[in-house]
PDB file of C-alpha atoms in Angstrom:
ATOM      1  CA  MET M   1      -8.160   3.245  19.076  1.00 94.00           C
ATOM      2  CA  LYS M   2     -11.632   4.733  18.724  1.00 95.00           C
ATOM      3  CA  ILE M   3     -14.111   3.332  16.151  1.00 98.00           C
ATOM      4  CA  VAL M   4     -16.024   6.413  14.878  1.00 98.00           C
ATOM      5  CA  ASP M   5     -19.892   6.231  14.569  1.00 98.00           C
ATOM      6  CA  LEU M   6     -20.529   7.513  10.709  1.00 99.00           C
ATOM      7  CA  ARG M   7     -24.198   6.495  10.600  1.00 98.00           C
ATOM      8  CA  ASP M   8     -25.332  10.044  10.592  1.00 98.00           C
ATOM      9  CA  CYS M   9     -22.965  11.472   8.209  1.00 98.00           C
ATOM     10  CA  PRO M  10     -24.792  12.715   4.907  1.00 98.00           C
ATOM     11  CA  ALA M  11     -23.611  11.526   1.581  1.00 98.00           C
ATOM     12  CA  SER M  12     -21.202  14.152  -0.050  1.00 98.00           C
ATOM     13  CA  GLY M  13     -22.543  13.969  -3.638  1.00 96.00           C
ATOM     14  CA  LEU M  14     -19.013  12.659  -4.726  1.00 96.00           C
ATOM     15  CA  PHE M  15     -18.184   9.298  -6.241  1.00 95.00           C
ATOM     16  CA  TYR M  16     -15.113   7.553  -6.453  1.00 93.00           C
ATOM     17  CA  GLY M  17     -13.952   4.626  -8.489  1.00 82.00           C
ATOM     18  CA  GLY M  18     -11.884   1.427  -7.823  1.00 74.00           C
ATOM     19  CA  ARG M  19     -12.521  -2.162  -7.736  1.00 71.00           C
ATOM     20  CA  ALA M  20     -11.995  -3.396  -4.284  1.00 71.00           C
ATOM     21  CA  GLY M  21     -15.352  -2.879  -2.758  1.00 81.00           C
ATOM     22  CA  GLN M  22     -18.158  -0.146  -2.081  1.00 90.00           C
ATOM     23  CA  LYS M  23     -16.892   3.229  -1.788  1.00 95.00           C
ATOM     24  CA  GLU M  24     -19.147   6.124  -0.509  1.00 97.00           C
ATOM     25  CA  GLY M  25     -18.790   9.933  -0.424  1.00 98.00           C
ATOM     26  CA  ILE M  26     -19.789  11.206   2.876  1.00 98.00           C
ATOM     27  CA  LEU M  27     -19.621  14.593   4.633  1.00 99.00           C
ATOM     28  CA  VAL M  28     -17.678  14.591   8.127  1.00 98.00           C
ATOM     29  CA  ASP M  29     -18.243  18.231   9.692  1.00 98.00           C
ATOM     30  CA  GLY M  30     -18.632  19.290   6.563  1.00 97.00           C
ATOM     31  CA  VAL M  31     -15.596  17.878   4.545  1.00 98.00           C
ATOM     32  CA  PRO M  32     -15.651  15.154   2.021  1.00 98.00           C
ATOM     33  CA  TRP M  33     -14.597  11.726   3.120  1.00 99.00           C
ATOM     34  CA  ILE M  34     -14.506   8.314   1.431  1.00 98.00           C
ATOM     35  CA  ALA M  35     -16.088   5.635   3.225  1.00 98.00           C
ATOM     36  CA  LYS M  36     -14.490   2.116   2.098  1.00 96.00           C
ATOM     37  CA  TYR M  37     -16.602  -0.882   2.888  1.00 95.00           C
ATOM     38  CA  PRO M  38     -15.225  -4.380   3.257  1.00 92.00           C
ATOM     39  CA  ARG M  39     -15.457  -6.101   0.251  1.00 80.00           C
ATOM     40  CA  THR M  40     -17.575  -9.431  -0.089  1.00 73.00           C
ATOM     41  CA  THR M  41     -15.405 -12.428  -0.633  1.00 54.00           C
ATOM     42  CA  ARG M  42     -18.124 -14.620  -2.580  1.00 51.00           C
ATOM     43  CA  ASP M  43     -16.275 -13.841  -6.103  1.00 53.00           C
ATOM     44  CA  LEU M  44     -12.857 -14.388  -4.401  1.00 47.00           C
ATOM     45  CA  GLN M  45     -10.919 -17.700  -4.970  1.00 52.00           C
ATOM     46  CA  GLY M  46      -9.580 -19.478  -1.834  1.00 52.00           C
ATOM     47  CA  LYS M  47     -10.620 -21.791   1.028  1.00 52.00           C
ATOM     48  CA  ASN M  48     -11.456 -20.524   4.340  1.00 50.00           C
ATOM     49  CA  LEU M  49     -12.311 -17.023   3.616  1.00 45.00           C
ATOM     50  CA  PRO M  50     -14.224 -14.878   5.944  1.00 47.00           C
ATOM     51  CA  PRO M  51     -17.618 -13.456   4.566  1.00 45.00           C
ATOM     52  CA  TYR M  52     -16.173 -10.081   4.100  1.00 48.00           C
ATOM     53  CA  THR M  53     -12.479  -9.126   3.806  1.00 56.00           C
ATOM     54  CA  SER M  54     -10.796  -6.886   6.496  1.00 65.00           C
ATOM     55  CA  SER M  55      -9.767  -4.267   4.021  1.00 90.00           C
ATOM     56  CA  PRO M  56     -10.807  -1.543   5.947  1.00 95.00           C
ATOM     57  CA  VAL M  57      -8.722  -2.509   8.929  1.00 96.00           C
ATOM     58  CA  SER M  58      -5.660  -3.174   6.625  1.00 96.00           C
ATOM     59  CA  GLU M  59      -6.403   0.318   4.780  1.00 97.00           C
ATOM     60  CA  HIS M  60      -6.294   2.055   8.199  1.00 98.00           C
ATOM     61  CA  LEU M  61      -2.946  -0.033   9.887  1.00 98.00           C
ATOM     62  CA  GLY M  62      -1.291   0.417   6.655  1.00 98.00           C
ATOM     63  CA  ALA M  63      -1.873   4.185   6.438  1.00 98.00           C
ATOM     64  CA  ARG M  64      -0.682   4.383  10.074  1.00 99.00           C
ATOM     65  CA  ILE M  65       2.422   2.343   9.623  1.00 99.00           C
ATOM     66  CA  TYR M  66       3.198   4.560   6.509  1.00 99.00           C
ATOM     67  CA  ALA M  67       2.856   7.813   8.802  1.00 99.00           C
ATOM     68  CA  SER M  68       4.999   6.372  11.767  1.00 99.00           C
ATOM     69  CA  LEU M  69       7.846   6.279   9.151  1.00 99.00           C
ATOM     70  CA  GLY M  70       7.658   9.802   8.381  1.00 98.00           C
ATOM     71  CA  ILE M  71       6.133   9.294   4.925  1.00 99.00           C
ATOM     72  CA  PRO M  72       3.021  11.393   3.858  1.00 99.00           C
ATOM     73  CA  VAL M  73       0.025   9.550   3.660  1.00 99.00           C
ATOM     74  CA  HIS M  74      -3.731  10.032   3.343  1.00 98.00           C
ATOM     75  CA  GLU M  75      -5.596  10.450   6.585  1.00 99.00           C
ATOM     76  CA  THR M  76      -7.805   7.723   8.076  1.00 98.00           C
ATOM     77  CA  MET M  77     -10.010   6.444  10.621  1.00 98.00           C
ATOM     78  CA  LEU M  78     -11.996   3.273  11.269  1.00 98.00           C
ATOM     79  CA  GLY M  79     -15.664   3.783  11.644  1.00 98.00           C
ATOM     80  CA  TYR M  80     -19.265   2.143  11.589  1.00 98.00           C
ATOM     81  CA  ARG M  81     -21.670   2.569   9.039  1.00 98.00           C
ATOM     82  CA  ASN M  82     -24.711   0.716   7.598  1.00 96.00           C
ATOM     83  CA  GLY M  83     -23.816  -2.070   9.969  1.00 96.00           C
ATOM     84  CA  LYS M  84     -20.483  -2.601   8.751  1.00 96.00           C
ATOM     85  CA  ILE M  85     -16.760  -1.479  10.109  1.00 96.00           C
ATOM     86  CA  VAL M  86     -15.509   0.938   7.236  1.00 97.00           C
ATOM     87  CA  CYS M  87     -12.385   2.818   6.957  1.00 97.00           C
ATOM     88  CA  ALA M  88     -13.048   6.589   6.377  1.00 98.00           C
ATOM     89  CA  CYS M  89     -10.345   8.099   4.033  1.00 98.00           C
ATOM     90  CA  LYS M  90     -10.295  11.978   3.894  1.00 98.00           C
ATOM     91  CA  ASP M  91     -10.285  13.429   0.242  1.00 98.00           C
ATOM     92  CA  PHE M  92      -6.846  14.775  -0.167  1.00 98.00           C
ATOM     93  CA  THR M  93      -8.125  16.478  -3.460  1.00 97.00           C
ATOM     94  CA  PHE M  94     -10.410  18.604  -1.735  1.00 95.00           C
ATOM     95  CA  PRO M  95     -10.701  21.685  -1.974  1.00 95.00           C
ATOM     96  CA  GLY M  96      -9.407  22.746  -5.532  1.00 95.00           C
ATOM     97  CA  LYS M  97      -6.824  19.830  -6.530  1.00 98.00           C
ATOM     98  CA  ARG M  98      -6.901  17.360  -9.051  1.00 98.00           C
ATOM     99  CA  LEU M  99      -5.064  13.868  -8.818  1.00 98.00           C
ATOM    100  CA  PHE M 100      -3.341  12.567 -11.952  1.00 98.00           C
ATOM    101  CA  GLU M 101      -1.970   8.899 -11.373  1.00 97.00           C
ATOM    102  CA  PHE M 102       0.902   7.703 -12.792  1.00 97.00           C
ATOM    103  CA  LYS M 103      -0.360   5.662 -15.254  1.00 96.00           C
ATOM    104  CA  ASP M 104      -2.133   8.899 -16.872  1.00 96.00           C
ATOM    105  CA  ILE M 105       1.167  10.842 -16.660  1.00 97.00           C
ATOM    106  CA  LYS M 106       2.856   7.743 -18.409  1.00 96.00           C
ATOM    107  CA  ASN M 107       0.398   7.782 -21.161  1.00 94.00           C
ATOM    108  CA  ALA M 108       1.300  11.013 -22.099  1.00 95.00           C
ATOM    109  CA  LEU M 109       4.814   9.922 -23.256  1.00 95.00           C
ATOM    110  CA  SER M 110       5.810   9.649 -26.836  1.00 93.00           C
ATOM    111  CA  ASP M 111       6.061   6.168 -28.271  1.00 94.00           C
ATOM    112  CA  ASP M 112       9.342   7.331 -29.712  1.00 91.00           C
ATOM    113  CA  ASP M 113      10.923   7.602 -26.383  1.00 90.00           C
ATOM    114  CA  GLY M 114      13.773   5.243 -25.796  1.00 88.00           C
ATOM    115  CA  GLY M 115      14.707   3.029 -23.054  1.00 88.00           C
ATOM    116  CA  PHE M 116      11.353   1.136 -22.311  1.00 92.00           C
ATOM    117  CA  ASP M 117      10.544  -2.709 -22.419  1.00 88.00           C
ATOM    118  CA  SER M 118       6.749  -1.754 -23.828  1.00 89.00           C
ATOM    119  CA  ALA M 119       5.344   1.314 -25.548  1.00 90.00           C
ATOM    120  CA  PRO M 120       6.298   4.180 -23.388  1.00 89.00           C
ATOM    121  CA  SER M 121       2.645   5.418 -23.543  1.00 91.00           C
ATOM    122  CA  ASP M 122       1.296   2.398 -22.210  1.00 92.00           C
ATOM    123  CA  GLY M 123       0.100   3.635 -18.855  1.00 88.00           C
ATOM    124  CA  GLU M 124      -0.525   0.080 -17.615  1.00 88.00           C
ATOM    125  CA  SER M 125       2.950  -1.305 -17.892  1.00 88.00           C
ATOM    126  CA  VAL M 126       4.230  -2.317 -14.750  1.00 91.00           C
ATOM    127  CA  PHE M 127       7.773  -3.373 -15.940  1.00 94.00           C
ATOM    128  CA  LEU M 128       9.899  -1.821 -13.297  1.00 96.00           C
ATOM    129  CA  GLY M 129      12.290  -0.639 -15.948  1.00 95.00           C
ATOM    130  CA  ASP M 130       9.476   1.115 -17.631  1.00 95.00           C
ATOM    131  CA  VAL M 131       8.184   2.819 -14.328  1.00 96.00           C
ATOM    132  CA  LEU M 132      11.769   4.146 -13.766  1.00 97.00           C
ATOM    133  CA  ALA M 133      12.158   5.403 -17.324  1.00 96.00           C
ATOM    134  CA  THR M 134       9.066   7.098 -17.025  1.00 97.00           C
ATOM    135  CA  ILE M 135      10.103   8.748 -13.910  1.00 97.00           C
ATOM    136  CA  GLU M 136      13.531  10.008 -15.505  1.00 96.00           C
ATOM    137  CA  THR M 137      11.661  10.981 -19.234  1.00 96.00           C
ATOM    138  CA  SER M 138       8.367  12.692 -17.879  1.00 97.00           C
ATOM    139  CA  ASP M 139       8.940  16.492 -17.802  1.00 97.00           C
ATOM    140  CA  LEU M 140       6.296  16.618 -15.201  1.00 98.00           C
ATOM    141  CA  LEU M 141       7.743  14.013 -12.999  1.00 98.00           C
ATOM    142  CA  ARG M 142      11.062  15.464 -13.190  1.00 97.00           C
ATOM    143  CA  SER M 143       9.718  18.707 -12.118  1.00 97.00           C
ATOM    144  CA  VAL M 144       8.203  17.274  -8.796  1.00 98.00           C
ATOM    145  CA  PRO M 145      10.313  17.058  -5.811  1.00 97.00           C
ATOM    146  CA  GLY M 146      11.125  13.659  -4.378  1.00 98.00           C
ATOM    147  CA  VAL M 147       9.165  11.406  -7.045  1.00 99.00           C
ATOM    148  CA  LEU M 148      11.919   8.890  -7.473  1.00 98.00           C
ATOM    149  CA  GLU M 149      12.607   8.719  -3.694  1.00 99.00           C
ATOM    150  CA  ARG M 150       8.637   8.443  -3.107  1.00 99.00           C
ATOM    151  CA  PHE M 151       8.606   5.246  -5.386  1.00 98.00           C
ATOM    152  CA  TRP M 152      11.296   3.457  -3.778  1.00 99.00           C
ATOM    153  CA  ASP M 153       9.930   4.455  -0.289  1.00 99.00           C
ATOM    154  CA  MET M 154       6.705   2.622  -1.461  1.00 98.00           C
ATOM    155  CA  PHE M 155       8.497  -0.489  -2.878  1.00 98.00           C
ATOM    156  CA  VAL M 156      10.041  -1.002   0.579  1.00 98.00           C
ATOM    157  CA  VAL M 157       7.376  -0.079   2.738  1.00 99.00           C
ATOM    158  CA  ASP M 158       5.077  -2.177   0.683  1.00 98.00           C
ATOM    159  CA  ALA M 159       7.142  -5.134   0.974  1.00 98.00           C
ATOM    160  CA  PHE M 160       7.255  -4.753   4.868  1.00 98.00           C
ATOM    161  CA  ILE M 161       3.486  -4.849   4.905  1.00 98.00           C
ATOM    162  CA  LYS M 162       3.119  -6.930   2.300  1.00 97.00           C
ATOM    163  CA  ASN M 163       0.792  -4.707  -0.067  1.00 96.00           C
ATOM    164  CA  PRO M 164       0.596  -6.370  -3.585  1.00 93.00           C
ATOM    165  CA  GLY M 165      -1.883  -3.708  -4.565  1.00 91.00           C
ATOM    166  CA  ARG M 166       0.267  -0.847  -5.673  1.00 93.00           C
ATOM    167  CA  SER M 167      -0.179  -0.262  -9.172  1.00 93.00           C
ATOM    168  CA  ASN M 168       0.338   2.381 -11.637  1.00 94.00           C
ATOM    169  CA  GLY M 169      -3.268   3.594 -10.834  1.00 93.00           C
ATOM    170  CA  ASN M 170      -2.712   4.265  -7.095  1.00 94.00           C
ATOM    171  CA  TRP M 171       0.144   6.828  -6.932  1.00 97.00           C
ATOM    172  CA  GLY M 172       0.753  10.059  -8.419  1.00 98.00           C
ATOM    173  CA  VAL M 173       0.739  13.961  -8.225  1.00 99.00           C
ATOM    174  CA  LEU M 174      -1.759  16.450  -7.355  1.00 99.00           C
ATOM    175  CA  MET M 175      -2.403  19.719  -9.337  1.00 98.00           C
ATOM    176  CA  ASP M 176      -4.040  22.959  -7.711  1.00 98.00           C
ATOM    177  CA  ALA M 177      -5.720  25.610  -9.151  1.00 96.00           C
ATOM    178  CA  SER M 178      -2.445  27.460 -10.391  1.00 97.00           C
ATOM    179  CA  PHE M 179      -1.337  24.416 -12.077  1.00 97.00           C
ATOM    180  CA  SER M 180       1.310  23.648  -9.694  1.00 98.00           C
ATOM    181  CA  TYR M 181       2.136  20.088  -8.849  1.00 98.00           C
ATOM    182  CA  GLU M 182       2.992  18.178  -5.716  1.00 98.00           C
ATOM    183  CA  LEU M 183       3.208  14.490  -4.851  1.00 99.00           C
ATOM    184  CA  ALA M 184      -0.074  13.087  -3.570  1.00 99.00           C
ATOM    185  CA  PRO M 185       0.058  11.247  -0.208  1.00 99.00           C
ATOM    186  CA  VAL M 186       0.398   7.486  -0.239  1.00 99.00           C
ATOM    187  CA  TYR M 187      -2.963   5.853  -0.586  1.00 97.00           C
ATOM    188  CA  ASP M 188      -4.939   2.689  -1.183  1.00 95.00           C
ATOM    189  CA  LEU M 189      -3.452   0.048   1.184  1.00 96.00           C
ATOM    190  CA  GLY M 190      -6.533  -2.172   1.393  1.00 94.00           C
ATOM    191  CA  SER M 191      -4.530  -5.111   0.177  1.00 93.00           C
ATOM    192  CA  SER M 192      -1.894  -4.991   2.810  1.00 95.00           C
ATOM    193  CA  LEU M 193      -1.775  -7.187   5.892  1.00 96.00           C
ATOM    194  CA  PHE M 194      -3.540 -10.259   4.291  1.00 92.00           C
ATOM    195  CA  GLY M 195      -6.779  -8.231   4.326  1.00 86.00           C
ATOM    196  CA  LYS M 196      -8.575 -11.463   3.088  1.00 82.00           C
ATOM    197  CA  ARG M 197      -7.213 -13.649   5.923  1.00 86.00           C
ATOM    198  CA  GLY M 198      -9.653 -14.867   8.709  1.00 87.00           C
ATOM    199  CA  ASP M 199      -9.157 -15.855  12.368  1.00 91.00           C
ATOM    200  CA  SER M 200      -8.969 -19.816  11.704  1.00 92.00           C
ATOM    201  CA  LEU M 201      -6.315 -19.518   8.806  1.00 94.00           C
ATOM    202  CA  ALA M 202      -4.219 -17.097  10.664  1.00 94.00           C
ATOM    203  CA  ARG M 203      -4.091 -19.200  13.759  1.00 96.00           C
ATOM    204  CA  ARG M 204      -2.999 -22.228  11.554  1.00 96.00           C
ATOM    205  CA  ARG M 205      -0.151 -20.531   9.787  1.00 96.00           C
ATOM    206  CA  MET M 206       1.205 -19.427  12.910  1.00 96.00           C
ATOM    207  CA  LEU M 207       1.975 -23.324  13.962  1.00 96.00           C
ATOM    208  CA  ASP M 208       4.507 -24.247  11.038  1.00 95.00           C
ATOM    209  CA  GLU M 209       7.727 -22.419  10.573  1.00 96.00           C
ATOM    210  CA  SER M 210       7.765 -23.087   6.939  1.00 96.00           C
ATOM    211  CA  ASP M 211       4.213 -21.340   6.932  1.00 96.00           C
ATOM    212  CA  ILE M 212       5.522 -18.364   8.553  1.00 97.00           C
ATOM    213  CA  ASP M 213       8.246 -17.965   6.169  1.00 96.00           C
ATOM    214  CA  GLN M 214       6.189 -18.481   3.175  1.00 96.00           C
ATOM    215  CA  ASP M 215       3.745 -15.911   4.685  1.00 96.00           C
ATOM    216  CA  ALA M 216       6.574 -13.233   5.428  1.00 96.00           C
ATOM    217  CA  PHE M 217       8.517 -13.941   2.028  1.00 96.00           C
ATOM    218  CA  GLY M 218       7.348 -16.433  -0.194  1.00 90.00           C
ATOM    219  CA  THR M 219       3.880 -15.178  -1.062  1.00 88.00           C
ATOM    220  CA  ASN M 220       5.039 -11.466  -1.060  1.00 87.00           C
ATOM    221  CA  VAL M 221       4.932 -10.490  -4.794  1.00 92.00           C
ATOM    222  CA  SER M 222       5.355  -7.047  -5.997  1.00 93.00           C
ATOM    223  CA  CYS M 223       3.211  -5.748  -8.797  1.00 91.00           C
ATOM    224  CA  TYR M 224       6.282  -4.825 -10.762  1.00 94.00           C
ATOM    225  CA  ARG M 225       7.589  -7.081 -12.939  1.00 94.00           C
ATOM    226  CA  LEU M 226      11.002  -7.711 -14.899  1.00 94.00           C
ATOM    227  CA  PRO M 227      11.106  -8.571 -18.802  1.00 89.00           C
ATOM    228  CA  SER M 228      11.084 -12.068 -19.802  1.00 86.00           C
ATOM    229  CA  GLY M 229      11.297 -13.970 -23.066  1.00 80.00           C
ATOM    230  CA  ASP M 230       7.353 -14.756 -23.138  1.00 82.00           C
ATOM    231  CA  GLY M 231       6.769 -11.092 -23.236  1.00 76.00           C
ATOM    232  CA  ARG M 232       4.448 -11.289 -20.010  1.00 80.00           C
ATOM    233  CA  GLY M 233       7.131 -10.354 -17.333  1.00 87.00           C
ATOM    234  CA  ALA M 234       8.642 -12.336 -14.526  1.00 93.00           C
ATOM    235  CA  SER M 235       7.080 -11.731 -11.045  1.00 92.00           C
ATOM    236  CA  ILE M 236       9.417  -9.536  -8.343  1.00 96.00           C
ATOM    237  CA  HIS M 237       9.783 -10.962  -5.028  1.00 96.00           C
ATOM    238  CA  PRO M 238      10.773  -7.602  -3.365  1.00 97.00           C
ATOM    239  CA  PHE M 239      12.946  -9.281  -0.693  1.00 98.00           C
ATOM    240  CA  SER M 240      14.828 -11.319  -3.057  1.00 97.00           C
ATOM    241  CA  TYR M 241      15.093  -8.360  -5.389  1.00 97.00           C
ATOM    242  CA  MET M 242      16.389  -6.081  -3.001  1.00 98.00           C
ATOM    243  CA  ALA M 243      19.094  -8.710  -1.979  1.00 97.00           C
ATOM    244  CA  GLN M 244      20.259  -9.017  -5.568  1.00 96.00           C
ATOM    245  CA  THR M 245      20.067  -5.569  -6.551  1.00 96.00           C
ATOM    246  CA  VAL M 246      22.604  -2.880  -6.466  1.00 95.00           C
ATOM    247  CA  ASN M 247      20.791   0.347  -6.912  1.00 97.00           C
ATOM    248  CA  PRO M 248      21.942   3.517  -4.927  1.00 98.00           C
ATOM    249  CA  ASP M 249      18.227   4.932  -4.881  1.00 98.00           C
ATOM    250  CA  LEU M 250      16.872   1.618  -3.394  1.00 98.00           C
ATOM    251  CA  ASP M 251      19.703   1.301  -0.825  1.00 98.00           C
ATOM    252  CA  ALA M 252      18.928   4.760   0.426  1.00 98.00           C
ATOM    253  CA  ALA M 253      15.158   3.774   0.444  1.00 99.00           C
ATOM    254  CA  ILE M 254      16.186   0.745   2.827  1.00 99.00           C
ATOM    255  CA  LYS M 255      18.297   2.909   4.960  1.00 99.00           C
ATOM    256  CA  ARG M 256      15.610   5.739   5.566  1.00 99.00           C
ATOM    257  CA  PHE M 257      13.226   2.779   6.361  1.00 99.00           C
ATOM    258  CA  MET M 258      15.393   1.035   8.825  1.00 99.00           C
ATOM    259  CA  GLY M 259      16.390   4.745  10.221  1.00 98.00           C
ATOM    260  CA  SER M 260      12.848   5.452  11.036  1.00 99.00           C
ATOM    261  CA  VAL M 261      10.912   1.883  11.624  1.00 99.00           C
ATOM    262  CA  ASP M 262       9.980   1.595  15.436  1.00 99.00           C
ATOM    263  CA  MET M 263       8.519  -2.152  15.947  1.00 99.00           C
ATOM    264  CA  ASP M 264       7.494  -1.222  19.606  1.00 98.00           C
ATOM    265  CA  ARG M 265       5.434   1.843  18.154  1.00 98.00           C
ATOM    266  CA  ILE M 266       3.868  -0.571  15.577  1.00 99.00           C
ATOM    267  CA  ASP M 267       3.067  -3.212  17.961  1.00 99.00           C
ATOM    268  CA  ALA M 268       1.199  -0.690  20.093  1.00 99.00           C
ATOM    269  CA  LEU M 269      -0.625   0.401  17.070  1.00 98.00           C
ATOM    270  CA  ILE M 270      -1.885  -3.014  16.415  1.00 98.00           C
ATOM    271  CA  ASP M 271      -2.726  -3.585  19.919  1.00 98.00           C
ATOM    272  CA  SER M 272      -4.560  -0.585  19.917  1.00 98.00           C
ATOM    273  CA  VAL M 273      -7.235  -1.799  17.265  1.00 98.00           C
ATOM    274  CA  PRO M 274     -10.087  -3.236  19.125  1.00 97.00           C
ATOM    275  CA  ALA M 275     -11.345  -6.668  19.182  1.00 97.00           C
ATOM    276  CA  GLU M 276     -14.857  -5.646  18.310  1.00 96.00           C
ATOM    277  CA  ALA M 277     -17.024  -2.780  18.018  1.00 97.00           C
ATOM    278  CA  TYR M 278     -20.735  -2.131  17.675  1.00 97.00           C
ATOM    279  CA  GLY M 279     -21.278  -5.762  17.630  1.00 96.00           C
ATOM    280  CA  ARG M 280     -18.918  -6.443  14.732  1.00 95.00           C
ATOM    281  CA  PRO M 281     -15.489  -8.277  14.662  1.00 94.00           C
ATOM    282  CA  ILE M 282     -12.803  -6.152  13.984  1.00 96.00           C
ATOM    283  CA  MET M 283      -9.635  -8.125  14.746  1.00 96.00           C
ATOM    284  CA  SER M 284      -9.238 -11.424  16.318  1.00 96.00           C
ATOM    285  CA  GLU M 285      -6.199 -12.163  18.815  1.00 97.00           C
ATOM    286  CA  ALA M 286      -4.920 -14.851  16.336  1.00 96.00           C
ATOM    287  CA  VAL M 287      -4.695 -12.005  13.268  1.00 96.00           C
ATOM    288  CA  ARG M 288      -3.040  -9.496  15.799  1.00 97.00           C
ATOM    289  CA  ALA M 289      -0.537 -11.833  16.795  1.00 97.00           C
ATOM    290  CA  SER M 290       0.212 -12.815  13.002  1.00 97.00           C
ATOM    291  CA  HIS M 291       0.481  -9.263  12.043  1.00 98.00           C
ATOM    292  CA  LYS M 292       3.204  -8.705  14.594  1.00 98.00           C
ATOM    293  CA  LEU M 293       4.814 -11.908  13.968  1.00 98.00           C
ATOM    294  CA  LEU M 294       5.201 -11.445  10.307  1.00 98.00           C
ATOM    295  CA  LEU M 295       6.175  -7.671  10.548  1.00 99.00           C
ATOM    296  CA  ARG M 296       8.906  -8.646  13.096  1.00 98.00           C
ATOM    297  CA  ARG M 297       9.902 -11.569  10.607  1.00 98.00           C
ATOM    298  CA  ARG M 298      10.672  -9.310   7.753  1.00 98.00           C
ATOM    299  CA  ILE M 299      12.476  -7.012  10.101  1.00 99.00           C
ATOM    300  CA  ASP M 300      14.775  -9.521  11.632  1.00 98.00           C
ATOM    301  CA  GLU M 301      15.280 -11.945   8.424  1.00 98.00           C
ATOM    302  CA  GLY M 302      14.825  -9.565   5.508  1.00 98.00           C
ATOM    303  CA  PHE M 303      15.675  -5.968   6.272  1.00 99.00           C
ATOM    304  CA  VAL M 304      18.388  -6.288   9.087  1.00 99.00           C
ATOM    305  CA  PRO M 305      20.654  -8.412   6.521  1.00 98.00           C
ATOM    306  CA  LEU M 306      19.784  -6.126   3.907  1.00 98.00           C
ATOM    307  CA  LEU M 307      21.165  -3.110   5.503  1.00 98.00           C
ATOM    308  CA  ALA M 308      24.303  -5.011   6.652  1.00 98.00           C
ATOM    309  CA  ARG M 309      25.086  -5.703   2.982  1.00 97.00           C
ATOM    310  CA  ILE M 310      24.615  -2.174   2.030  1.00 98.00           C
ATOM    311  CA  VAL M 311      26.918  -0.964   5.148  1.00 96.00           C
ATOM    312  CA  GLU M 312      29.622  -3.430   3.959  1.00 96.00           C
ATOM    313  CA  ARG M 313      29.167  -2.451   0.488  1.00 92.00           C
ATOM    314  CA  GLU M 314      29.782   1.199   1.230  1.00 91.00           C
ATOM    315  CA  GLY M 315      32.383   0.427   3.546  1.00 81.00           C
TER     316      GLY M 315
END
């Protein structure tokens, strides 16, 4: 895997939002890209944190794993700029497209619509039922092919790569100049693959089976929630939810995933990331081994039993 030298790329004059670290608009061969920098950990809670997150590497690996599954995802590359390893993400709105995030579309719903656990127009609501009701209710989302399938594909793959950062604000649709709409590619994957974990903690967590199981499944929590008596909602642990839920759309997503995932290819992708470049560390051998171990554990002890239950249920 080549780490691209982005030091001489000019600023594009475009600006991008978000809370997960610096984002800089740059031009690569005249085309707008977003340079996503590692976030400092000085304001983050937790022990044994490295000075900066490895979110650029997580962003790139997460995107390449999605691509290996045949799911449309934004184009990324790892690069070096301003003394840091960054993930450059091609601006998929250029030229002439506009991104509407799911929360924006949900915000246009009438509060008179039924079937919601909170106000339909609350774009920030992450009650799972509200998200699904929005997909069923919104005229726009019903007109765009594949929205429900994309939602469940992301639910499944985000569980596989442990991406807790999915929200109503990082998936949606693109509109072109003719007011035609299409699904945006999957993007915003910097929270996946334990992006805040350093070498020493990765090494230590692999020494104990209970820690491995906890990292593979126990700490794997979705952003989506189920209604609860206190009104705040109950956390969804995706593997427990998938094991306890009978939903044909979710089952279909699990089958698509298991029909596409190639662990040898994913191992090779992880192995292709260099240990260092430009004098900067990128991926230690402990982190590399941890990624491969946890992903295979989620396949062998998570998705294989899930698929077996689906096949048995379908007869």
